[in-house]
Short mmCIF file of C-alpha atoms in Angstrom, two decimals:
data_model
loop_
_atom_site.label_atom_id
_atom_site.label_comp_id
_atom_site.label_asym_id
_atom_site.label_seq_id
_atom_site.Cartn_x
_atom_site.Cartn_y
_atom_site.Cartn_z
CA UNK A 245 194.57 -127.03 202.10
CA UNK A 246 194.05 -124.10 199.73
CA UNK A 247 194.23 -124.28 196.29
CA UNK A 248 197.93 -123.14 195.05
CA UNK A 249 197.62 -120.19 192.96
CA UNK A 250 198.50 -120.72 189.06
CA UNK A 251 199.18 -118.46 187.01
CA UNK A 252 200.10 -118.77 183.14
CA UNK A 253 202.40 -115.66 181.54
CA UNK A 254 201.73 -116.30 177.42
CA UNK A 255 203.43 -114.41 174.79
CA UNK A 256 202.55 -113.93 171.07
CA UNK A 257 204.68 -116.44 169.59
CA UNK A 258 202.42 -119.08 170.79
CA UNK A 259 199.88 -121.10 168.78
CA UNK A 260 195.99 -121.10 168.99
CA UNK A 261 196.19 -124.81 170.07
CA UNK A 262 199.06 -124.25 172.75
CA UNK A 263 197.16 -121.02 173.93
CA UNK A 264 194.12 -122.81 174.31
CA UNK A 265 195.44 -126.12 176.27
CA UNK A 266 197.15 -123.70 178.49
CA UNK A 267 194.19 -121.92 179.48
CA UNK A 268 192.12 -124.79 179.76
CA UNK A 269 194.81 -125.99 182.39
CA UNK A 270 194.81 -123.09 184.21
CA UNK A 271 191.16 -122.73 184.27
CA UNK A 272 190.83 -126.28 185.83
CA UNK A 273 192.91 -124.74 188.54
CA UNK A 274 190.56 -121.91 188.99
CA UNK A 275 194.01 -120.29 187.55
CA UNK A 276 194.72 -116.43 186.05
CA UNK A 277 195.91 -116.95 182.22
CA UNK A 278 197.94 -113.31 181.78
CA UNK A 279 199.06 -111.69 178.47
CA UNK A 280 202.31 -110.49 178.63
CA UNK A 281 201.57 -107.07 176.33
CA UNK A 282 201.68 -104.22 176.72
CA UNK A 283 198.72 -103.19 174.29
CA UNK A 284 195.08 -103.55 175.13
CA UNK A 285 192.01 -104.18 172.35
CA UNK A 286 192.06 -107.78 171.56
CA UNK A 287 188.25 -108.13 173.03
CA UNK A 288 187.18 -105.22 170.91
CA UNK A 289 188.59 -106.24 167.91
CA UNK A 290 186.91 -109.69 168.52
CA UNK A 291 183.31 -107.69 168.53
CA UNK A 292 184.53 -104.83 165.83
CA UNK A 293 187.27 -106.09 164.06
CA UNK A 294 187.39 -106.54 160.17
CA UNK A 295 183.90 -107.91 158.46
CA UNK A 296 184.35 -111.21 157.17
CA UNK A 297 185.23 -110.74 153.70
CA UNK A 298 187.55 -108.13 153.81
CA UNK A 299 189.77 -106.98 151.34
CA UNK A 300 192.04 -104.09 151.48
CA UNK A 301 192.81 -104.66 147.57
CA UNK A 302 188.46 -103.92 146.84
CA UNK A 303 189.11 -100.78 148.93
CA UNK A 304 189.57 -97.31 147.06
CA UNK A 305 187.15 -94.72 146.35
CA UNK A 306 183.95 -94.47 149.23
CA UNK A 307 186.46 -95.81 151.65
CA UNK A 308 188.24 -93.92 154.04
CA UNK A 309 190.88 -95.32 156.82
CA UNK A 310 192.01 -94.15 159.90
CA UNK A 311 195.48 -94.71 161.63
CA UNK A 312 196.55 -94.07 164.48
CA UNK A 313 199.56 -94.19 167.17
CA UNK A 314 201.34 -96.26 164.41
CA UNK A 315 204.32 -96.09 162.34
CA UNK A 316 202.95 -99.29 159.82
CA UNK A 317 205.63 -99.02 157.52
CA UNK A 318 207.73 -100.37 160.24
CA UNK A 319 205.29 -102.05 162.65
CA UNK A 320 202.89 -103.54 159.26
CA UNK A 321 204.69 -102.91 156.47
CA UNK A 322 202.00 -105.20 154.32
CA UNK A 323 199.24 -103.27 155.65
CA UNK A 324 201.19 -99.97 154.70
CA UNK A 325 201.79 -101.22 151.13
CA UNK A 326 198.03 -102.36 150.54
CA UNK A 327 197.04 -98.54 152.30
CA UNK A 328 199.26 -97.14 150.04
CA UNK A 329 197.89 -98.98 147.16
CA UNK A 330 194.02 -98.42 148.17
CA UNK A 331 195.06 -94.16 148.11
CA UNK A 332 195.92 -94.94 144.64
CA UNK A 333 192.40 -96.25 144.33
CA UNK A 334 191.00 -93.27 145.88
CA UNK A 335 190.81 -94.05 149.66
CA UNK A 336 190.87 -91.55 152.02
CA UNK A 337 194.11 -91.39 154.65
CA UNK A 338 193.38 -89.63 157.53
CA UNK A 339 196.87 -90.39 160.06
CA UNK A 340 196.88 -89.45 163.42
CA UNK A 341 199.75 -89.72 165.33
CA UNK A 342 202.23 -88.14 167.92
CA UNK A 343 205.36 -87.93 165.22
CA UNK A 344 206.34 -88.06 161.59
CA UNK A 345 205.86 -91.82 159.94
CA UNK A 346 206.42 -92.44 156.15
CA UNK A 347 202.30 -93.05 155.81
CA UNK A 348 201.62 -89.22 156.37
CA UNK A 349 202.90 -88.25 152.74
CA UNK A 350 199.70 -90.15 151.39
CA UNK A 351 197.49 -89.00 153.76
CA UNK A 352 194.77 -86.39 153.15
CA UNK A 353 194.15 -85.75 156.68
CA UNK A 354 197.15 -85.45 159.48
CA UNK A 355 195.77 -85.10 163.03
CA UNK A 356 199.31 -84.39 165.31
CA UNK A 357 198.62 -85.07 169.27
CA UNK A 358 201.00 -84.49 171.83
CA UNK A 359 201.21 -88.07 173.57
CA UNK A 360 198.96 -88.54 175.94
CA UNK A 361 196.44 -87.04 173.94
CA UNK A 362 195.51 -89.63 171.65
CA UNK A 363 191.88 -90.24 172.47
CA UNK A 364 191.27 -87.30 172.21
CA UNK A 365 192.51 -86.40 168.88
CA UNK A 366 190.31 -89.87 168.02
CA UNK A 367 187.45 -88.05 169.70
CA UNK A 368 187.75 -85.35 167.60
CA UNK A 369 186.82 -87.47 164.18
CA UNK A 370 183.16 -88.72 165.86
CA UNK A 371 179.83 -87.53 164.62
CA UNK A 372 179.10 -84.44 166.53
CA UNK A 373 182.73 -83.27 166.96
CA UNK A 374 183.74 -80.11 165.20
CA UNK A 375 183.45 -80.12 162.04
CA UNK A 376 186.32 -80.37 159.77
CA UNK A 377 187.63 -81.62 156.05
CA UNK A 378 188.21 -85.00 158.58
CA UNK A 379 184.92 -85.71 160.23
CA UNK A 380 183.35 -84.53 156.16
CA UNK A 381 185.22 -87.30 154.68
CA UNK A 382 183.92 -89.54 157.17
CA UNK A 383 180.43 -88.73 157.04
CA UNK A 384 180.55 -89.21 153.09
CA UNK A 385 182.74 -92.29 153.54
CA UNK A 386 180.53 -95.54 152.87
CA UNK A 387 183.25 -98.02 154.17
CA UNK A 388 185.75 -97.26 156.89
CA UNK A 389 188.71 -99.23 158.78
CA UNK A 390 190.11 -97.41 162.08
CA UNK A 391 193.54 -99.43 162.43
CA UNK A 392 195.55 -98.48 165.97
CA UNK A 393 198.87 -99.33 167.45
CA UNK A 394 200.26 -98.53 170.69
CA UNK A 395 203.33 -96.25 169.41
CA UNK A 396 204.40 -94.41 173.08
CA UNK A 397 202.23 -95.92 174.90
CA UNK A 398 202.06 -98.42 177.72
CA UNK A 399 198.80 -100.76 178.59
CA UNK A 400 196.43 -97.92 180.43
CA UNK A 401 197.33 -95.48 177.27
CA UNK A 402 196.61 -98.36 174.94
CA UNK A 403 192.94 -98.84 176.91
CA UNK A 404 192.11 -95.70 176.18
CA UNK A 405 192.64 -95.63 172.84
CA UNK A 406 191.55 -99.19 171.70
CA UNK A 407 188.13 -97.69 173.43
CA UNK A 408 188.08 -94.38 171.59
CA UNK A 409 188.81 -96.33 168.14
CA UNK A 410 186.05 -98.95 169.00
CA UNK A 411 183.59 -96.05 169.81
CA UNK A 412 184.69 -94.42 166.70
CA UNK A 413 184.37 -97.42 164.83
CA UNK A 414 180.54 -97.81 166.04
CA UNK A 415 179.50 -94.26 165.88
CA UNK A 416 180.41 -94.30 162.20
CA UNK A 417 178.81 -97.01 161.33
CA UNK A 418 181.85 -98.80 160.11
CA UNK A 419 181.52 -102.51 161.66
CA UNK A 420 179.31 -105.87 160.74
CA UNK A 421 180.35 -105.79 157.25
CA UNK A 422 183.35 -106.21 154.54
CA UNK A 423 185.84 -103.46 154.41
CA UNK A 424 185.14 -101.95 157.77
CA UNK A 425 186.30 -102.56 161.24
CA UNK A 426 188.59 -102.44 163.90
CA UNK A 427 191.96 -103.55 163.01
CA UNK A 428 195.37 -103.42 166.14
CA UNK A 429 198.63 -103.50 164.93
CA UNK A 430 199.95 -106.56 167.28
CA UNK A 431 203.54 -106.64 168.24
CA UNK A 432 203.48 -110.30 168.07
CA UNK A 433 201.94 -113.41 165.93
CA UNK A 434 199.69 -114.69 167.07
CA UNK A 435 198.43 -111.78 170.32
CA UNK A 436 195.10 -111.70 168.54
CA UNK A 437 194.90 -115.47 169.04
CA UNK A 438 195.91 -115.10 172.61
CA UNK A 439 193.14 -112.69 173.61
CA UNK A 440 190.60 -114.90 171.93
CA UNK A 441 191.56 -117.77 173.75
CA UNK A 442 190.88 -116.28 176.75
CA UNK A 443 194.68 -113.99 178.16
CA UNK A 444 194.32 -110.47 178.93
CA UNK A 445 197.34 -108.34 179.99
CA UNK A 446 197.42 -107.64 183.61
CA UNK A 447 198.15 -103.84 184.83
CA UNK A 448 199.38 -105.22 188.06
CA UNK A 449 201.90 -107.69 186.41
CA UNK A 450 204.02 -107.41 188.97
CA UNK A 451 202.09 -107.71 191.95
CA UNK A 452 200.26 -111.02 189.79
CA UNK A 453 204.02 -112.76 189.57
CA UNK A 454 204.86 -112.19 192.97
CA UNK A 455 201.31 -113.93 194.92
CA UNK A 456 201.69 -116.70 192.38
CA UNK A 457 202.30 -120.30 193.95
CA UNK A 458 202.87 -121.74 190.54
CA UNK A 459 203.92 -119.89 187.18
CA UNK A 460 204.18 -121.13 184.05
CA UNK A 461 206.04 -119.01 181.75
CA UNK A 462 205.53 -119.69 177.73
CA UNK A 463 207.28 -117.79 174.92
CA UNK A 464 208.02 -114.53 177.54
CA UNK A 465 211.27 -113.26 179.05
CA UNK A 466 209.91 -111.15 181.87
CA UNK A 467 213.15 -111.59 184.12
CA UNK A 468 215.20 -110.84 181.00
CA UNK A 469 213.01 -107.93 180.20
CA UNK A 470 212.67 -106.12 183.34
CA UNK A 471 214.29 -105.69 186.92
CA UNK A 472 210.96 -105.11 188.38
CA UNK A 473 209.53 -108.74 187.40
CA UNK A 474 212.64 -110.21 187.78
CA UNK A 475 211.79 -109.33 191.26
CA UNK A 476 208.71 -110.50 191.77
CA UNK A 477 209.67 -113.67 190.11
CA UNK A 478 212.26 -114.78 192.66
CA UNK A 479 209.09 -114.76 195.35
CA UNK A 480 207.28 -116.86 193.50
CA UNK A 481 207.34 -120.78 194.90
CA UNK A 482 207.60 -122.89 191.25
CA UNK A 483 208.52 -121.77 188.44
CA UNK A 484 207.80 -123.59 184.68
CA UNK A 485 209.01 -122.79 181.90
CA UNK A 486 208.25 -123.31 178.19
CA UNK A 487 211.06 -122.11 175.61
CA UNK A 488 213.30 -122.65 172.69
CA UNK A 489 216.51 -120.86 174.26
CA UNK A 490 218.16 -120.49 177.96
CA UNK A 491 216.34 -117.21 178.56
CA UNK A 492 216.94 -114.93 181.92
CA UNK A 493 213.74 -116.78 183.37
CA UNK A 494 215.12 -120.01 182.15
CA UNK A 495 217.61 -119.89 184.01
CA UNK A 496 216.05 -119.19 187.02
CA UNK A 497 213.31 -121.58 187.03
CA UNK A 498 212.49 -125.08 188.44
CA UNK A 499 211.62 -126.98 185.56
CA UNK A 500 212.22 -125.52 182.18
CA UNK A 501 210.54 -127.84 178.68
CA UNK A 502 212.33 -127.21 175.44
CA UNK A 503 209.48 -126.20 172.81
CA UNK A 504 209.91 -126.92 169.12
CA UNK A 505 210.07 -123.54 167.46
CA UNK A 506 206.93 -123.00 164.41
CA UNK A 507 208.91 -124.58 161.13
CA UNK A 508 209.64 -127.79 163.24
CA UNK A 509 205.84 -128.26 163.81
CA UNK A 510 202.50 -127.34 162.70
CA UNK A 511 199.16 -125.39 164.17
CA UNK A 512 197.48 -122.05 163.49
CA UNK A 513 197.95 -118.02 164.44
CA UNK A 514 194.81 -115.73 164.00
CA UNK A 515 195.87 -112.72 161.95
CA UNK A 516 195.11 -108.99 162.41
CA UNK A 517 192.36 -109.72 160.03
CA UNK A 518 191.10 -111.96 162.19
CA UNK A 519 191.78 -115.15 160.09
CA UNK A 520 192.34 -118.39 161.25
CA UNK A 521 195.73 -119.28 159.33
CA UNK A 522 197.74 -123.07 159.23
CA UNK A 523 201.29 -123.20 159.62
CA UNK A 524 202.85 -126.65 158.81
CA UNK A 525 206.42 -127.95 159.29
CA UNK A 526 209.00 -127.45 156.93
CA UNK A 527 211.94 -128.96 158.73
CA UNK A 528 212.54 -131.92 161.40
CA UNK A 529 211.99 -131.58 164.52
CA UNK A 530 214.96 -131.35 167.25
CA UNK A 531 215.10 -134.93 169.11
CA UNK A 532 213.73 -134.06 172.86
CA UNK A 533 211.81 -130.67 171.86
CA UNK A 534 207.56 -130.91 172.08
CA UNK A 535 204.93 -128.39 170.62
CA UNK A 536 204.14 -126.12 173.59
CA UNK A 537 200.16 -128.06 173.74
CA UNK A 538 201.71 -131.19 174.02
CA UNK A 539 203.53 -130.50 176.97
CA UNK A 540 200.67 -128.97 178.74
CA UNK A 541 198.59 -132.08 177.61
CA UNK A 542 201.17 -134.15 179.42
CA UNK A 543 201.13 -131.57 182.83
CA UNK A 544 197.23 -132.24 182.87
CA UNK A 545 197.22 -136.00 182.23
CA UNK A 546 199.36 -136.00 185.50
CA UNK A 547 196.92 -133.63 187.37
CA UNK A 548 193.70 -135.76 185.94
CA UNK A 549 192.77 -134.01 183.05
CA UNK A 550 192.69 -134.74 179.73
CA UNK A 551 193.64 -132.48 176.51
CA UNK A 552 193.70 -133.45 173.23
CA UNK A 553 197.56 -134.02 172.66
CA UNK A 554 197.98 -135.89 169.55
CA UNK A 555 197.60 -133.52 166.48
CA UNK A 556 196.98 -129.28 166.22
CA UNK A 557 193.79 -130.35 164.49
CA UNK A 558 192.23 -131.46 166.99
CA UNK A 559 192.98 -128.73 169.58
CA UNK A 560 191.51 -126.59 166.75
CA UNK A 561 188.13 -128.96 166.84
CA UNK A 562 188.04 -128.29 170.95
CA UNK A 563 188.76 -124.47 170.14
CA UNK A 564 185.69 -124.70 167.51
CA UNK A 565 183.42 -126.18 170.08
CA UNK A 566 184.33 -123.43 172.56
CA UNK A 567 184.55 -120.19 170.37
CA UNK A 568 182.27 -119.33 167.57
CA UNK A 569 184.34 -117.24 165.69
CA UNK A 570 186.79 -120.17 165.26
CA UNK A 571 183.72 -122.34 163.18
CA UNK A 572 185.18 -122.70 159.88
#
């Protein structure tokens, strides 16, 4: 008989350890493991993202930073304040984005786009564009951060301008060392974590939910979310699902595991930055409730595989064998 198809719907809430047990699952099933996001990068950033040793507080004069398609006061507001802080230094601000946002005022440079028009307007900052008081300050810059978001749009706007950012990123020099790099402003967590460990978002979502044989369904609401998934979930054969609360797609699946939420347990997100950072428990655990890796653990002891299951730290050794960047 065939193979049943598996796929595995993460969100951002999720931990690098559950992440990573749940794609190793899947994987053993030759299975797809799905981001559900809406904003694309996360590989880039993995190649371009912030040097190691970064510090927004070192940055001021010789550094310039780029924003765009995001409102960080209210999407980053600790990345706004330490912008904010390095313009006081002497940064340069150059915002580009499709409305008014509260970072413009200390900006030196304000690129508006209409949306849709965003990689362009990125385009227009590269070496060889036009020149302007923009492109001068980035040709005189000696450290540069191009931070994006995903403000209007949807995933295939989002590819477009992770790419133009990335490009701009490497045109300019501005990767492979401290204070420069790629930086996304994530809607979630722990999404960085997720891409490294291996989920992408899927333009075809829909058409992905509806083929599947089996689904598992961790820290995402796509039935709650939106009719069109809701949909596509009711053709699919088994659904599992991983949560803290009786969600839409809760309630409409086969076998739903309560997960302890992050202050009953302990693990790790990756930041922005790209850092690896621990999260321990600060209050006891709900009787019945499992971390989200030890439940997959369990599915694959019953299916013949074996994942580590007793302690985060241990995922996180697995996770260092696999992935480089994870090497402390």
């Amino acid at each position: 008989a065939d193979q049943a198809r598996v796929v595995s719907l993460a969100g951002g809430r999720l931990s690098n350890e559950d992440l990573f047990n749940l794609a190793q699952l899947t994987q053993s099933k030759n299975g797809k493991t799905v981001l559900y996001s809406q904003m694309a990068g996360g590989d880039l950033t993995a190649q371009v993202g912030l040097g190691a040793g970064s510090n927004f507080g070192e940055m001021g004069a010789g550094s310039v930073i780029v924003v765009v398609a995001s409102d960080l006061h209210q999407e980053a507001p600790l990345w706004w304040l330490r912008i904010k802080q390095a313009v006081e230094r002497g940064a340069v601000l150059i915002v580009a984005g499709g409305r008014p946002t509260r970072l413009e005022k200390y900006a030196q440079h304000v690129l508006r786009y209409a949306y849709g028009e965003e990689a362009t307007a990125v385009a227009s900052l590269l070496p060889g564009a036009e020149a302007s008081e923009a492109t001068q300050a980035l040709a005189a810059a000696q450290n540069g951060v191009v931070i994006y978001g995903s403000d209007g749009l949807g995933l295939v706007g989002s590819e477009h301008v992770a790419k133009a950012c990335a490009r701009l990123v490497l045109e300019r020099g501005f990767y492979g060392k401290p204070n420069n790099g790629l930086l996304a402003v994530w809607d979630k967590a722990n999404t960085q974590g997720a891409w490294d460990m291996g989920f992408r978002p899927d333009r075809n979502l829909k058409g992905t939910l509806r083929e599947a044989d089996v689904l598992l369904v961790a820290a995402a609401d796509p039935v709650g979310d939106n009719p069109i998934l809701a949909e596509a979930i009711q053709e699919t054969d088994f659904v599992i699902v991983y949560e803290m609360f009786l969600t839409a797609t809760a309630q409409q699946a086969d076998v739903v595991f309560p997960v302890l939420a992050q202050p009953e347990r302990e693990g790790s997100y990756t930041s922005g930055e790209r850092r690896a950072q621990r999260f321990n428990r600060v209050i006891n655990p709900l009787e019945g409730a499992r971390a989200d890796y030890q439940i997959t653990a369990e599915i694959a002891r019953q299916l013949g595989l074996v994942l580590e299951a007793k302690s985060p730290v241990l995922v996180m050794k697995r996770i260092a064998e696999k992935l480089a960047g994870y090497r402390a």
